[in-house]
Amino acid sequence: MNDYKGRLGAVRVAHERQRWFRRQQHWRSGQEATISLGSRKYEWRHSRLRGRDGADTWIGFGILTYNLGRMVVIGATR
């Protein structure tokens, strides 16, 4: 990570223009969108169960619900 602000150097620009780098950026933004959707739609922000074990269970069921929803959407398009 750079500790300075300003224009990127030619080496860094060339590095960031590589196909694998751009694909990784797109993948990361997609994952962030999935997390954002989960926190809004599946209530991943606040656990209704107590303690760490309860929070883990709450998140686990939220992920399961999300995955089942995706399977329905994918199955409907086929």
GROMACS .gro file of N, CA and C in nm:
model
  234
    1MET      N    1   0.084  -0.117   0.000
    1MET     CA    2   0.000   0.000   0.000
    1MET      C    3   0.089   0.124   0.000
    2ASN      N    4   0.053   0.221  -0.079
    2ASN     CA    5   0.132   0.342  -0.088
    2ASN      C    6   0.107   0.432   0.032
    3ASP      N    7   0.213   0.495   0.080
    3ASP     CA    8   0.201   0.588   0.191
    3ASP      C    9   0.196   0.732   0.142
    4TYR      N   10   0.186   0.752   0.013
    4TYR     CA   11   0.185   0.887  -0.041
    4TYR      C   12   0.064   0.906  -0.131
    5LYS      N   13   0.026   1.032  -0.148
    5LYS     CA   14  -0.085   1.065  -0.236
    5LYS      C   15  -0.028   1.120  -0.366
    6GLY      N   16  -0.108   1.115  -0.468
    6GLY     CA   17  -0.064   1.171  -0.596
    6GLY      C   18  -0.085   1.074  -0.709
    7ARG      N   19  -0.032   1.109  -0.821
    7ARG     CA   20  -0.046   1.030  -0.942
    7ARG      C   21   0.036   0.901  -0.934
    8LEU      N   22  -0.020   0.794  -0.988
    8LEU     CA   23   0.051   0.667  -0.989
    8LEU      C   24   0.166   0.671  -1.089
    9GLY      N   25   0.271   0.598  -1.057
    9GLY     CA   26   0.383   0.588  -1.148
    9GLY      C   27   0.350   0.495  -1.265
   10ALA      N   28   0.433   0.499  -1.367
   10ALA     CA   29   0.410   0.420  -1.487
   10ALA      C   30   0.413   0.270  -1.458
   11VAL      N   31   0.498   0.228  -1.367
   11VAL     CA   32   0.508   0.086  -1.333
   11VAL      C   33   0.378   0.040  -1.266
   12ARG      N   34   0.326   0.121  -1.174
   12ARG     CA   35   0.202   0.085  -1.104
   12ARG      C   36   0.083   0.087  -1.200
   13VAL      N   37   0.077   0.182  -1.288
   13VAL     CA   38  -0.031   0.189  -1.386
   13VAL      C   39  -0.028   0.065  -1.475
   14ALA      N   40   0.089   0.025  -1.520
   14ALA     CA   41   0.101  -0.095  -1.603
   14ALA      C   42   0.057  -0.219  -1.526
   15HIS      N   43   0.092  -0.224  -1.398
   15HIS     CA   44   0.053  -0.337  -1.314
   15HIS      C   45  -0.099  -0.345  -1.301
   16GLU      N   46  -0.164  -0.232  -1.278
   16GLU     CA   47  -0.308  -0.229  -1.256
   16GLU      C   48  -0.387  -0.248  -1.386
   17ARG      N   49  -0.326  -0.235  -1.498
   17ARG     CA   50  -0.396  -0.254  -1.626
   17ARG      C   51  -0.390  -0.398  -1.675
   18GLN      N   52  -0.322  -0.484  -1.602
   18GLN     CA   53  -0.317  -0.625  -1.640
   18GLN      C   54  -0.455  -0.688  -1.621
   19ARG      N   55  -0.487  -0.783  -1.707
   19ARG     CA   56  -0.620  -0.842  -1.705
   19ARG      C   57  -0.652  -0.908  -1.572
   20TRP      N   58  -0.558  -0.982  -1.516
   20TRP     CA   59  -0.585  -1.052  -1.391
   20TRP      C   60  -0.615  -0.952  -1.279
   21PHE      N   61  -0.549  -0.837  -1.281
   21PHE     CA   62  -0.570  -0.737  -1.176
   21PHE      C   63  -0.711  -0.679  -1.186
   22ARG      N   64  -0.754  -0.647  -1.308
   22ARG     CA   65  -0.888  -0.593  -1.327
   22ARG      C   66  -0.996  -0.694  -1.291
   23ARG      N   67  -0.974  -0.820  -1.326
   23ARG     CA   68  -1.071  -0.924  -1.291
   23ARG      C   69  -1.080  -0.941  -1.140
   24GLN      N   70  -0.966  -0.930  -1.072
   24GLN     CA   71  -0.967  -0.940  -0.927
   24GLN      C   72  -1.044  -0.823  -0.864
   25GLN      N   73  -1.029  -0.704  -0.920
   25GLN     CA   74  -1.103  -0.589  -0.870
   25GLN      C   75  -1.254  -0.609  -0.888
   26HIS      N   76  -1.294  -0.661  -1.003
   26HIS     CA   77  -1.436  -0.686  -1.027
   26HIS      C   78  -1.490  -0.792  -0.931
   27TRP      N   79  -1.411  -0.897  -0.907
   27TRP     CA   80  -1.453  -1.002  -0.815
   27TRP      C   81  -1.470  -0.945  -0.675
   28ARG      N   82  -1.375  -0.863  -0.634
   28ARG     CA   83  -1.382  -0.806  -0.499
   28ARG      C   84  -1.503  -0.716  -0.483
   29SER      N   85  -1.532  -0.633  -0.582
   29SER     CA   86  -1.648  -0.545  -0.571
   29SER      C   87  -1.777  -0.627  -0.568
   30GLY      N   88  -1.780  -0.739  -0.639
   30GLY     CA   89  -1.897  -0.827  -0.635
   30GLY      C   90  -1.915  -0.888  -0.497
   31GLN      N   91  -1.806  -0.928  -0.434
   31GLN     CA   92  -1.814  -0.985  -0.300
   31GLN      C   93  -1.860  -0.881  -0.199
   32GLU      N   94  -1.812  -0.758  -0.214
   32GLU     CA   95  -1.856  -0.652  -0.123
   32GLU      C   96  -2.004  -0.624  -0.141
   33ALA      N   97  -2.053  -0.632  -0.264
   33ALA     CA   98  -2.196  -0.612  -0.289
   33ALA      C   99  -2.277  -0.724  -0.225
   34THR      N  100  -2.227  -0.847  -0.230
   34THR     CA  101  -2.296  -0.960  -0.169
   34THR      C  102  -2.306  -0.942  -0.018
   35ILE      N  103  -2.198  -0.897   0.043
   35ILE     CA  104  -2.198  -0.873   0.188
   35ILE      C  105  -2.294  -0.761   0.222
   36SER      N  106  -2.296  -0.656   0.142
   36SER     CA  107  -2.388  -0.545   0.165
   36SER      C  108  -2.532  -0.591   0.155
   37LEU      N  109  -2.563  -0.671   0.053
   37LEU     CA  110  -2.698  -0.725   0.038
   37LEU      C  111  -2.735  -0.811   0.157
   38GLY      N  112  -2.643  -0.895   0.201
   38GLY     CA  113  -2.672  -0.982   0.315
   38GLY      C  114  -2.698  -0.904   0.442
   39SER      N  115  -2.624  -0.797   0.463
   39SER     CA  116  -2.644  -0.719   0.585
   39SER      C  117  -2.778  -0.647   0.582
   40ARG      N  118  -2.827  -0.614   0.463
   40ARG     CA  119  -2.957  -0.546   0.453
   40ARG      C  120  -3.073  -0.645   0.447
   41LYS      N  121  -3.067  -0.741   0.357
   41LYS     CA  122  -3.180  -0.829   0.331
   41LYS      C  123  -3.192  -0.942   0.433
   42TYR      N  124  -3.081  -0.997   0.475
   42TYR     CA  125  -3.083  -1.113   0.563
   42TYR      C  126  -3.045  -1.080   0.707
   43GLU      N  127  -3.041  -0.952   0.741
   43GLU     CA  128  -3.017  -0.904   0.878
   43GLU      C  129  -2.889  -0.959   0.940
   44TRP      N  130  -2.779  -0.951   0.865
   44TRP     CA  131  -2.651  -0.997   0.918
   44TRP      C  132  -2.591  -0.897   1.016
   45ARG      N  133  -2.649  -0.779   1.026
   45ARG     CA  134  -2.591  -0.675   1.113
   45ARG      C  135  -2.614  -0.705   1.261
   46HIS      N  136  -2.735  -0.751   1.293
   46HIS     CA  137  -2.771  -0.769   1.434
   46HIS      C  138  -2.820  -0.912   1.456
   47SER      N  139  -2.754  -0.980   1.545
   47SER     CA  140  -2.794  -1.115   1.579
   47SER      C  141  -2.904  -1.110   1.684
   48ARG      N  142  -3.005  -1.193   1.667
   48ARG     CA  143  -3.110  -1.202   1.767
   48ARG      C  144  -3.080  -1.309   1.870
   49LEU      N  145  -2.969  -1.376   1.853
   49LEU     CA  146  -2.926  -1.478   1.948
   49LEU      C  147  -2.811  -1.423   2.031
   50ARG      N  148  -2.797  -1.471   2.152
   50ARG     CA  149  -2.698  -1.415   2.244
   50ARG      C  150  -2.562  -1.481   2.231
   51GLY      N  151  -2.459  -1.403   2.255
   51GLY     CA  152  -2.323  -1.454   2.261
   51GLY      C  153  -2.260  -1.479   2.125
   52ARG      N  154  -2.135  -1.519   2.129
   52ARG     CA  155  -2.060  -1.545   2.007
   52ARG      C  156  -2.117  -1.665   1.931
   53ASP      N  157  -2.153  -1.770   2.004
   53ASP     CA  158  -2.212  -1.887   1.940
   53ASP      C  159  -2.343  -1.852   1.872
   54GLY      N  160  -2.422  -1.769   1.937
   54GLY     CA  161  -2.548  -1.726   1.878
   54GLY      C  162  -2.526  -1.643   1.752
   55ALA      N  163  -2.427  -1.554   1.756
   55ALA     CA  164  -2.396  -1.472   1.638
   55ALA      C  165  -2.347  -1.560   1.524
   56ASP      N  166  -2.264  -1.658   1.554
   56ASP     CA  167  -2.217  -1.751   1.450
   56ASP      C  168  -2.333  -1.828   1.388
   57THR      N  169  -2.427  -1.871   1.473
   57THR     CA  170  -2.544  -1.944   1.424
   57THR      C  171  -2.629  -1.853   1.336
   58TRP      N  172  -2.650  -1.728   1.382
   58TRP     CA  173  -2.732  -1.632   1.307
   58TRP      C  174  -2.673  -1.606   1.168
   59ILE      N  175  -2.542  -1.583   1.163
   59ILE     CA  176  -2.475  -1.559   1.035
   59ILE      C  177  -2.481  -1.683   0.949
   60GLY      N  178  -2.462  -1.800   1.008
   60GLY     CA  179  -2.467  -1.925   0.933
   60GLY      C  180  -2.602  -1.946   0.867
   61PHE      N  181  -2.709  -1.921   0.941
   61PHE     CA  182  -2.842  -1.935   0.883
   61PHE      C  183  -2.867  -1.828   0.777
   62GLY      N  184  -2.811  -1.709   0.797
   62GLY     CA  185  -2.825  -1.604   0.695
   62GLY      C  186  -2.756  -1.644   0.565
   63ILE      N  187  -2.639  -1.702   0.575
   63ILE     CA  188  -2.566  -1.747   0.456
   63ILE      C  189  -2.641  -1.863   0.390
   64LEU      N  190  -2.694  -1.954   0.469
   64LEU     CA  191  -2.772  -2.065   0.415
   64LEU      C  192  -2.894  -2.011   0.339
   65THR      N  193  -2.963  -1.914   0.397
   65THR     CA  194  -3.079  -1.854   0.332
   65THR      C  195  -3.039  -1.787   0.201
   66TYR      N  196  -2.928  -1.715   0.202
   66TYR     CA  197  -2.880  -1.650   0.081
   66TYR      C  198  -2.849  -1.754  -0.027
   67ASN      N  199  -2.779  -1.860   0.010
   67ASN     CA  200  -2.742  -1.964  -0.087
   67ASN      C  201  -2.865  -2.034  -0.144
   68LEU      N  202  -2.964  -2.062  -0.060
   68LEU     CA  203  -3.088  -2.124  -0.110
   68LEU      C  204  -3.160  -2.031  -0.208
   69GLY      N  205  -3.162  -1.903  -0.176
   69GLY     CA  206  -3.222  -1.806  -0.268
   69GLY      C  207  -3.151  -1.802  -0.401
   70ARG      N  208  -3.018  -1.808  -0.398
   70ARG     CA  209  -2.940  -1.809  -0.524
   70ARG      C  210  -2.967  -1.935  -0.602
   71MET      N  211  -2.982  -2.050  -0.534
   71MET     CA  212  -3.010  -2.175  -0.603
   71MET      C  213  -3.146  -2.168  -0.673
   72VAL      N  214  -3.243  -2.105  -0.610
   72VAL     CA  215  -3.375  -2.090  -0.671
   72VAL      C  216  -3.365  -2.003  -0.796
   73VAL      N  217  -3.292  -1.893  -0.787
   73VAL     CA  218  -3.278  -1.803  -0.902
   73VAL      C  219  -3.205  -1.873  -1.016
   74ILE      N  220  -3.098  -1.941  -0.985
   74ILE     CA  221  -3.022  -2.010  -1.089
   74ILE      C  222  -3.103  -2.124  -1.149
   75GLY      N  223  -3.177  -2.197  -1.065
   75GLY     CA  224  -3.262  -2.305  -1.115
   75GLY      C  225  -3.375  -2.254  -1.203
   76ALA      N  226  -3.427  -2.135  -1.173
   76ALA     CA  227  -3.536  -2.079  -1.250
   76ALA      C  228  -3.490  -2.032  -1.389
   77THR      N  229  -3.362  -1.995  -1.401
   77THR     CA  230  -3.311  -1.948  -1.530
   77THR      C  231  -3.274  -2.060  -1.623
   78ARG      N  232  -3.262  -2.180  -1.572
   78ARG     CA  233  -3.223  -2.294  -1.657
   78ARG      C  234  -3.340  -2.357  -1.725
   0.00000   0.00000   0.00000
